[in-house]
Amino acid sequence: MRKLIIICLLAVLGCSRLYAQQQLFIEDLTSRELAAKIRAGAQTVLIFSGGTEASGPHLVLGKHNYRVRLYAAQIAGSLGNTLIAPILPFAPNHPVLERFPGTISLSDQTFTSVHEDLVRSMVMAGFRYIVLLSDHFNSQQPLKVLAARLDSTLQPKGVRVFFSSDGYAKARTQIEAMIAAKGQVPGGHGGLWDAAETWAATPAAVRTAYFASGDTTKGGNGPLDAAGVSGDPCMATPEQGLLFGKLRVQLAVAEIRAWLIKIKN
């Protein structure tokens, strides 16, 4: 009986946590509920983009999107008074990846235009602080340029736009240094950290039976092999993925929090 009670309590707790996480995504709210949250102080919104791309036979096409949804919820939860726009599942991709079935690639211009319209919609909803982020390499520069332009344009209207890069670029540098310190191949597309983080976010998104080393030149950040892989996922574990993901979230939260403090003072 005691075990049954504990199991029931854990189930209720799990459902409560899931419900709380869902309340961070504006798509899980009605328009009236969203308006109420914004009036109550939730004036910051994350526009977090993922991607749909081939990463070898061992990772699903939507790896970025699974990770992004998890990281976005953790970042918003840590910041407080922060909500999340629907995840954009498409991004610019290198032409090499377009050879592989399932890769969906937007041009930089289309990607930028979609984000500009997303920002406009968030402004219309009543958000004052808009943060652009991405889990994808090719998305970084277009978002950086767009955020600077929109921030300059919208600031006179009381709206600020920011591109948060630390959760990707700074975190990747630190993660790859940690891996290299263990004598392993640090970088890669479908490599160790890529596989580990996807595994931690969604175990069903990883096909461990197909783990195999790709091109390992330039520390794993060289060209893709015939399977579309660089780096070596063979030593990846979900425990590593949890550690890497935690670092990404911490760095993003610190960067966004510092920006918010700066612009509000």
Short mmCIF file of C-alpha atoms in Angstrom, two decimals:
data_model
loop_
_atom_site.label_atom_id
_atom_site.label_comp_id
_atom_site.label_asym_id
_atom_site.label_seq_id
_atom_site.Cartn_x
_atom_site.Cartn_y
_atom_site.Cartn_z
CA MET A 1 0.00 0.00 0.00
CA ARG A 2 2.81 2.39 0.91
CA LYS A 3 4.57 1.76 -2.41
CA LEU A 4 1.31 2.40 -4.26
CA ILE A 5 0.86 5.72 -2.46
CA ILE A 6 4.42 6.77 -3.30
CA ILE A 7 3.92 5.83 -6.95
CA CYS A 8 0.70 7.84 -7.08
CA LEU A 9 2.36 10.86 -5.48
CA LEU A 10 5.25 10.70 -7.94
CA ALA A 11 2.78 10.50 -10.82
CA VAL A 12 0.90 13.54 -9.55
CA LEU A 13 4.17 15.43 -9.10
CA GLY A 14 5.25 14.53 -12.61
CA CYS A 15 1.95 15.74 -14.05
CA SER A 16 2.22 18.98 -12.06
CA ARG A 17 5.71 19.63 -13.41
CA LEU A 18 4.55 18.90 -16.96
CA TYR A 19 1.59 21.27 -16.53
CA ALA A 20 3.86 24.00 -15.18
CA GLN A 21 6.22 23.55 -18.14
CA GLN A 22 3.34 23.67 -20.61
CA GLN A 23 2.20 26.97 -19.14
CA LEU A 24 5.49 28.52 -20.32
CA PHE A 25 4.65 27.94 -24.00
CA ILE A 26 2.19 30.44 -25.40
CA GLU A 27 0.71 27.80 -27.71
CA ASP A 28 -0.59 26.00 -24.60
CA LEU A 29 -2.53 29.09 -23.49
CA THR A 30 -5.71 30.69 -24.73
CA SER A 31 -5.47 34.27 -25.97
CA ARG A 32 -7.19 35.47 -22.79
CA GLU A 33 -4.80 33.49 -20.59
CA LEU A 34 -1.79 34.88 -22.44
CA ALA A 35 -3.03 38.45 -22.13
CA ALA A 36 -3.54 37.94 -18.40
CA LYS A 37 0.00 36.60 -17.95
CA ILE A 38 1.48 39.57 -19.82
CA ARG A 39 -0.54 42.03 -17.72
CA ALA A 40 0.69 40.21 -14.61
CA GLY A 41 4.32 40.84 -15.55
CA ALA A 42 5.37 38.19 -18.09
CA GLN A 43 6.76 40.75 -20.54
CA THR A 44 9.75 38.71 -21.75
CA VAL A 45 9.40 36.12 -24.51
CA LEU A 46 11.92 33.69 -25.98
CA ILE A 47 11.86 33.05 -29.72
CA PHE A 48 13.93 29.88 -29.88
CA SER A 49 14.59 28.19 -33.22
CA GLY A 50 15.69 24.63 -33.81
CA GLY A 51 16.04 22.90 -37.16
CA THR A 52 15.27 19.79 -39.17
CA GLU A 53 18.34 18.16 -40.69
CA ALA A 54 20.18 14.92 -41.27
CA SER A 55 22.93 14.13 -38.75
CA GLY A 56 23.91 10.63 -39.72
CA PRO A 57 22.01 7.37 -39.22
CA HIS A 58 22.05 7.62 -35.42
CA LEU A 59 20.15 10.89 -34.76
CA VAL A 60 16.62 11.79 -35.79
CA LEU A 61 16.01 14.74 -38.09
CA GLY A 62 14.38 16.79 -35.34
CA LYS A 63 17.23 16.58 -32.81
CA HIS A 64 17.44 20.38 -32.46
CA ASN A 65 13.73 20.73 -31.80
CA TYR A 66 13.70 18.18 -28.98
CA ARG A 67 16.63 19.90 -27.29
CA VAL A 68 15.30 23.39 -27.84
CA ARG A 69 11.95 22.72 -26.23
CA LEU A 70 13.69 21.36 -23.13
CA TYR A 71 16.27 24.15 -22.90
CA ALA A 72 13.69 26.86 -23.57
CA ALA A 73 11.50 25.64 -20.71
CA GLN A 74 14.46 25.53 -18.33
CA ILE A 75 15.67 29.00 -19.34
CA ALA A 76 12.22 30.56 -19.05
CA GLY A 77 11.60 28.84 -15.73
CA SER A 78 14.89 30.11 -14.33
CA LEU A 79 14.34 33.68 -15.51
CA GLY A 80 10.78 33.96 -14.24
CA ASN A 81 8.05 36.07 -15.88
CA THR A 82 9.19 34.68 -19.24
CA LEU A 83 7.18 32.83 -21.85
CA ILE A 84 8.14 30.94 -25.02
CA ALA A 85 6.93 31.41 -28.57
CA PRO A 86 6.29 28.28 -30.66
CA ILE A 87 9.59 26.65 -31.60
CA LEU A 88 10.59 27.32 -35.20
CA PRO A 89 11.63 23.87 -36.54
CA PHE A 90 13.38 25.09 -39.70
CA ALA A 91 16.73 26.80 -40.26
CA PRO A 92 19.37 27.58 -42.90
CA ASN A 93 21.53 24.54 -43.64
CA HIS A 94 24.78 23.86 -45.43
CA PRO A 95 24.15 22.66 -49.01
CA VAL A 96 25.95 19.39 -48.22
CA LEU A 97 23.15 18.42 -45.81
CA GLU A 98 20.51 18.94 -48.48
CA ARG A 99 21.72 15.74 -50.17
CA PHE A 100 20.23 13.73 -47.31
CA PRO A 101 16.47 12.97 -47.17
CA GLY A 102 14.57 14.96 -44.58
CA THR A 103 16.80 18.01 -44.36
CA ILE A 104 14.63 21.14 -44.57
CA SER A 105 16.56 24.29 -45.33
CA LEU A 106 15.46 27.91 -45.37
CA SER A 107 17.43 30.64 -47.09
CA ASP A 108 18.97 33.21 -44.76
CA GLN A 109 16.52 35.76 -46.16
CA THR A 110 13.47 33.60 -45.48
CA PHE A 111 14.74 32.64 -42.04
CA THR A 112 15.29 36.30 -41.18
CA SER A 113 11.91 37.36 -42.56
CA VAL A 114 10.06 34.71 -40.57
CA HIS A 115 11.79 35.82 -37.39
CA GLU A 116 11.01 39.45 -38.11
CA ASP A 117 7.34 38.58 -38.44
CA LEU A 118 7.50 36.52 -35.24
CA VAL A 119 8.95 39.51 -33.39
CA ARG A 120 6.21 41.74 -34.79
CA SER A 121 3.56 39.31 -33.56
CA MET A 122 5.12 39.20 -30.09
CA VAL A 123 5.11 43.00 -29.97
CA MET A 124 1.44 43.03 -30.95
CA ALA A 125 0.74 40.56 -28.14
CA GLY A 126 2.21 42.99 -25.62
CA PHE A 127 5.71 41.66 -24.94
CA ARG A 128 8.37 44.31 -24.29
CA TYR A 129 11.52 42.18 -24.09
CA ILE A 130 12.12 39.75 -26.95
CA VAL A 131 15.03 37.31 -26.96
CA LEU A 132 16.16 35.42 -30.06
CA LEU A 133 18.08 32.16 -29.59
CA SER A 134 19.01 29.12 -31.65
CA ASP A 135 20.51 25.67 -31.14
CA HIS A 136 21.81 25.65 -34.72
CA PHE A 137 25.13 26.95 -36.08
CA ASN A 138 23.92 28.47 -39.35
CA SER A 139 21.19 30.41 -37.54
CA GLN A 140 23.52 32.38 -35.29
CA GLN A 141 24.69 35.16 -37.63
CA PRO A 142 21.29 35.94 -39.22
CA LEU A 143 19.71 36.24 -35.76
CA LYS A 144 22.52 38.44 -34.47
CA VAL A 145 22.12 40.88 -37.35
CA LEU A 146 18.33 40.87 -37.14
CA ALA A 147 18.24 41.45 -33.38
CA ALA A 148 20.52 44.49 -33.64
CA ARG A 149 18.38 45.99 -36.41
CA LEU A 150 15.04 45.39 -34.71
CA ASP A 151 16.30 46.61 -31.35
CA SER A 152 17.30 49.92 -32.95
CA THR A 153 13.95 50.20 -34.72
CA LEU A 154 11.70 49.21 -31.83
CA GLN A 155 13.49 50.83 -28.90
CA PRO A 156 11.66 54.17 -29.37
CA LYS A 157 8.41 52.22 -28.95
CA GLY A 158 9.54 50.76 -25.62
CA VAL A 159 10.41 47.32 -27.03
CA ARG A 160 13.87 45.77 -26.83
CA VAL A 161 15.20 42.84 -28.88
CA PHE A 162 18.25 40.79 -27.94
CA PHE A 163 20.19 37.93 -29.49
CA SER A 164 21.42 35.49 -26.85
CA SER A 165 24.43 33.53 -28.10
CA ASP A 166 26.15 32.25 -24.95
CA GLY A 167 23.98 29.15 -24.69
CA TYR A 168 25.29 28.09 -28.08
CA ALA A 169 28.72 29.57 -28.90
CA LYS A 170 30.21 30.07 -25.43
CA ALA A 171 28.76 26.80 -24.20
CA ARG A 172 30.05 24.90 -27.23
CA THR A 173 33.59 26.19 -26.64
CA GLN A 174 33.48 25.07 -23.01
CA ILE A 175 31.83 21.73 -23.80
CA GLU A 176 34.38 20.86 -26.47
CA ALA A 177 37.20 21.82 -24.11
CA MET A 178 35.77 19.43 -21.50
CA ILE A 179 35.60 16.60 -24.03
CA ALA A 180 39.08 17.26 -25.39
CA ALA A 181 40.50 17.20 -21.86
CA LYS A 182 39.43 13.55 -21.71
CA GLY A 183 41.31 12.76 -24.89
CA GLN A 184 38.15 12.37 -26.95
CA VAL A 185 37.15 14.03 -30.24
CA PRO A 186 35.36 17.16 -29.04
CA GLY A 187 33.38 18.57 -31.98
CA GLY A 188 31.22 17.33 -34.76
CA HIS A 189 27.93 17.21 -36.59
CA GLY A 190 26.37 14.10 -35.08
CA GLY A 191 29.45 13.84 -32.87
CA LEU A 192 29.81 13.28 -29.13
CA TRP A 193 28.08 16.30 -27.62
CA ASP A 194 25.46 16.37 -30.38
CA ALA A 195 24.49 12.76 -29.69
CA ALA A 196 24.78 13.08 -25.91
CA GLU A 197 22.52 16.13 -25.66
CA THR A 198 19.91 14.62 -27.96
CA TRP A 199 20.02 11.38 -25.94
CA ALA A 200 19.50 13.27 -22.69
CA ALA A 201 16.61 15.30 -24.09
CA THR A 202 14.79 12.45 -25.87
CA PRO A 203 16.24 8.93 -25.65
CA ALA A 204 14.00 7.69 -28.47
CA ALA A 205 15.68 10.18 -30.82
CA VAL A 206 18.99 8.31 -30.74
CA ARG A 207 19.85 5.05 -32.55
CA THR A 208 22.83 3.79 -30.56
CA ALA A 209 23.20 0.73 -32.79
CA TYR A 210 24.38 3.03 -35.57
CA PHE A 211 27.00 4.93 -33.59
CA ALA A 212 30.15 5.18 -35.72
CA SER A 213 33.00 7.63 -36.00
CA GLY A 214 32.74 10.23 -38.77
CA ASP A 215 35.47 12.51 -40.07
CA THR A 216 37.62 13.47 -37.07
CA THR A 217 39.89 16.08 -38.64
CA LYS A 218 39.98 19.53 -37.02
CA GLY A 219 38.85 18.05 -33.72
CA GLY A 220 35.72 16.67 -35.32
CA ASN A 221 34.72 20.02 -36.79
CA GLY A 222 36.00 19.21 -40.25
CA PRO A 223 34.04 18.00 -43.31
CA LEU A 224 31.19 15.51 -43.15
CA ASP A 225 31.82 11.92 -44.19
CA ALA A 226 29.65 9.98 -46.64
CA ALA A 227 27.06 9.37 -43.90
CA GLY A 228 26.84 13.08 -43.09
CA VAL A 229 28.79 12.83 -39.81
CA SER A 230 31.81 14.59 -38.38
CA GLY A 231 33.24 13.81 -34.96
CA ASP A 232 32.75 10.62 -33.01
CA PRO A 233 29.53 9.83 -31.07
CA CYS A 234 30.72 6.43 -29.83
CA MET A 235 31.59 7.62 -26.30
CA ALA A 236 28.43 9.69 -25.86
CA THR A 237 26.20 9.08 -22.83
CA PRO A 238 22.93 10.69 -21.71
CA GLU A 239 24.66 11.67 -18.45
CA GLN A 240 27.11 13.78 -20.45
CA GLY A 241 24.19 15.26 -22.34
CA LEU A 242 22.52 16.36 -19.11
CA LEU A 243 25.74 18.06 -18.02
CA PHE A 244 26.18 19.82 -21.36
CA GLY A 245 22.56 20.91 -21.45
CA LYS A 246 22.75 22.28 -17.93
CA LEU A 247 25.75 24.39 -18.93
CA ARG A 248 23.93 25.75 -21.98
CA VAL A 249 20.95 26.76 -19.88
CA GLN A 250 23.07 28.36 -17.16
CA LEU A 251 25.04 30.46 -19.65
CA ALA A 252 21.91 31.56 -21.51
CA VAL A 253 20.14 32.52 -18.28
CA ALA A 254 23.14 34.51 -17.05
CA GLU A 255 23.46 36.38 -20.36
CA ILE A 256 19.75 37.20 -20.68
CA ARG A 257 19.44 38.18 -17.02
CA ALA A 258 22.40 40.55 -17.32
CA TRP A 259 20.83 42.14 -20.42
CA LEU A 260 17.46 42.59 -18.73
CA ILE A 261 19.06 44.21 -15.68
CA LYS A 262 21.07 46.54 -17.90
CA ILE A 263 18.18 47.79 -20.03
CA LYS A 264 15.77 48.16 -17.10
CA ASN A 265 18.18 50.30 -15.03
#
